[in-house]
Amino acid sequence: MAYASNNDKMLEAVLTDLDLMKFGKYSPSEISSVYQAISSDNPVVSTVAQIIQRSSEGATEKEIYKEVTEYLKKNV
């Protein structure tokens, strides 16, 4: 994973967790940035990216929780 921003570095740190990779059935090498990850068809990858991105934008925990919950209801 090539990264340019702190968000990309954080995404890489989370997505390279072996247990999460097994659970989500993805390879971190498939994701090059947080923006690409947000649009991923993989709900694990997309959810992690959304949390990181929204947190960096200053969203509250409540806002992030609501957005992630709605996303997961629609996609899982």
PDB file of C-alpha atoms in Angstrom:
ATOM      1  CA  MET A   1       0.000   0.000   0.000  1.00  0.00           C
ATOM      2  CA  ALA A   2       1.490   3.302  -1.066  1.00  0.00           C
ATOM      3  CA  TYR A   3       0.425   6.166   1.133  1.00  0.00           C
ATOM      4  CA  ALA A   4       0.750   9.912   1.169  1.00  0.00           C
ATOM      5  CA  SER A   5      -1.295  11.091   4.136  1.00  0.00           C
ATOM      6  CA  ASN A   6      -1.597  10.297   7.817  1.00  0.00           C
ATOM      7  CA  ASN A   7      -5.034   8.827   7.095  1.00  0.00           C
ATOM      8  CA  ASP A   8      -3.469   6.447   4.578  1.00  0.00           C
ATOM      9  CA  LYS A   9      -0.838   5.437   7.140  1.00  0.00           C
ATOM     10  CA  MET A  10      -3.513   4.820   9.766  1.00  0.00           C
ATOM     11  CA  LEU A  11      -5.561   2.814   7.275  1.00  0.00           C
ATOM     12  CA  GLU A  12      -2.548   0.668   6.472  1.00  0.00           C
ATOM     13  CA  ALA A  13      -1.860   0.076  10.173  1.00  0.00           C
ATOM     14  CA  VAL A  14      -5.403  -1.179  10.743  1.00  0.00           C
ATOM     15  CA  LEU A  15      -5.847  -3.141   7.512  1.00  0.00           C
ATOM     16  CA  THR A  16      -2.599  -5.086   7.945  1.00  0.00           C
ATOM     17  CA  ASP A  17      -3.957  -6.758  11.091  1.00  0.00           C
ATOM     18  CA  LEU A  18      -3.919 -10.485  10.301  1.00  0.00           C
ATOM     19  CA  ASP A  19      -7.154 -11.285  12.133  1.00  0.00           C
ATOM     20  CA  LEU A  20      -8.994  -8.455  10.403  1.00  0.00           C
ATOM     21  CA  MET A  21      -7.652  -9.586   7.004  1.00  0.00           C
ATOM     22  CA  LYS A  22      -8.951 -13.114   7.632  1.00  0.00           C
ATOM     23  CA  PHE A  23     -12.319 -11.831   8.827  1.00  0.00           C
ATOM     24  CA  GLY A  24     -12.729  -9.347   5.977  1.00  0.00           C
ATOM     25  CA  LYS A  25     -11.195 -11.599   3.301  1.00  0.00           C
ATOM     26  CA  TYR A  26      -9.127  -8.851   1.708  1.00  0.00           C
ATOM     27  CA  SER A  27      -5.514  -8.085   0.907  1.00  0.00           C
ATOM     28  CA  PRO A  28      -4.096  -4.709   1.968  1.00  0.00           C
ATOM     29  CA  SER A  29      -2.147  -4.567  -1.292  1.00  0.00           C
ATOM     30  CA  GLU A  30      -5.480  -4.028  -3.081  1.00  0.00           C
ATOM     31  CA  ILE A  31      -5.981  -0.671  -1.341  1.00  0.00           C
ATOM     32  CA  SER A  32      -3.834   2.329  -2.236  1.00  0.00           C
ATOM     33  CA  SER A  33      -5.529   5.135  -0.287  1.00  0.00           C
ATOM     34  CA  VAL A  34      -8.267   5.931   2.200  1.00  0.00           C
ATOM     35  CA  TYR A  35     -10.361   7.372  -0.650  1.00  0.00           C
ATOM     36  CA  GLN A  36     -10.107   4.138  -2.631  1.00  0.00           C
ATOM     37  CA  ALA A  37     -10.904   2.131   0.494  1.00  0.00           C
ATOM     38  CA  ILE A  38     -14.061   4.142   1.186  1.00  0.00           C
ATOM     39  CA  SER A  39     -15.461   3.047  -2.184  1.00  0.00           C
ATOM     40  CA  SER A  40     -14.399  -0.572  -1.722  1.00  0.00           C
ATOM     41  CA  ASP A  41     -17.022  -3.280  -2.176  1.00  0.00           C
ATOM     42  CA  ASN A  42     -15.602  -4.915   0.947  1.00  0.00           C
ATOM     43  CA  PRO A  43     -17.616  -3.638   3.937  1.00  0.00           C
ATOM     44  CA  VAL A  44     -14.736  -4.162   6.393  1.00  0.00           C
ATOM     45  CA  VAL A  45     -12.325  -2.098   4.301  1.00  0.00           C
ATOM     46  CA  SER A  46     -14.891   0.599   3.587  1.00  0.00           C
ATOM     47  CA  THR A  47     -16.019   0.868   7.214  1.00  0.00           C
ATOM     48  CA  VAL A  48     -12.481   1.240   8.552  1.00  0.00           C
ATOM     49  CA  ALA A  49     -11.758   3.912   5.936  1.00  0.00           C
ATOM     50  CA  GLN A  50     -14.969   5.793   6.730  1.00  0.00           C
ATOM     51  CA  ILE A  51     -14.144   5.854  10.443  1.00  0.00           C
ATOM     52  CA  ILE A  52     -10.632   7.162   9.783  1.00  0.00           C
ATOM     53  CA  GLN A  53     -11.758   9.772   7.252  1.00  0.00           C
ATOM     54  CA  ARG A  54     -14.694  11.099   9.256  1.00  0.00           C
ATOM     55  CA  SER A  55     -12.599  11.249  12.416  1.00  0.00           C
ATOM     56  CA  SER A  56      -9.983  13.351  10.631  1.00  0.00           C
ATOM     57  CA  GLU A  57     -12.744  15.670   9.406  1.00  0.00           C
ATOM     58  CA  GLY A  58     -13.741  16.349  13.008  1.00  0.00           C
ATOM     59  CA  ALA A  59     -16.948  14.322  13.090  1.00  0.00           C
ATOM     60  CA  THR A  60     -18.155  13.393  16.545  1.00  0.00           C
ATOM     61  CA  GLU A  61     -18.189   9.798  17.743  1.00  0.00           C
ATOM     62  CA  LYS A  62     -21.984   9.927  17.662  1.00  0.00           C
ATOM     63  CA  GLU A  63     -21.999  11.077  14.018  1.00  0.00           C
ATOM     64  CA  ILE A  64     -19.505   8.397  13.017  1.00  0.00           C
ATOM     65  CA  TYR A  65     -21.462   5.711  14.868  1.00  0.00           C
ATOM     66  CA  LYS A  66     -24.690   6.712  13.120  1.00  0.00           C
ATOM     67  CA  GLU A  67     -23.070   6.809   9.666  1.00  0.00           C
ATOM     68  CA  VAL A  68     -21.261   3.490  10.099  1.00  0.00           C
ATOM     69  CA  THR A  69     -24.358   1.793  11.496  1.00  0.00           C
ATOM     70  CA  GLU A  70     -26.452   2.954   8.534  1.00  0.00           C
ATOM     71  CA  TYR A  71     -23.760   1.856   6.080  1.00  0.00           C
ATOM     72  CA  LEU A  72     -23.511  -1.598   7.650  1.00  0.00           C
ATOM     73  CA  LYS A  73     -27.303  -2.037   7.710  1.00  0.00           C
ATOM     74  CA  LYS A  74     -27.382  -1.379   3.969  1.00  0.00           C
ATOM     75  CA  ASN A  75     -24.321  -3.404   3.017  1.00  0.00           C
ATOM     76  CA  VAL A  76     -24.062  -6.425   5.303  1.00  0.00           C
TER      77      VAL A  76
END
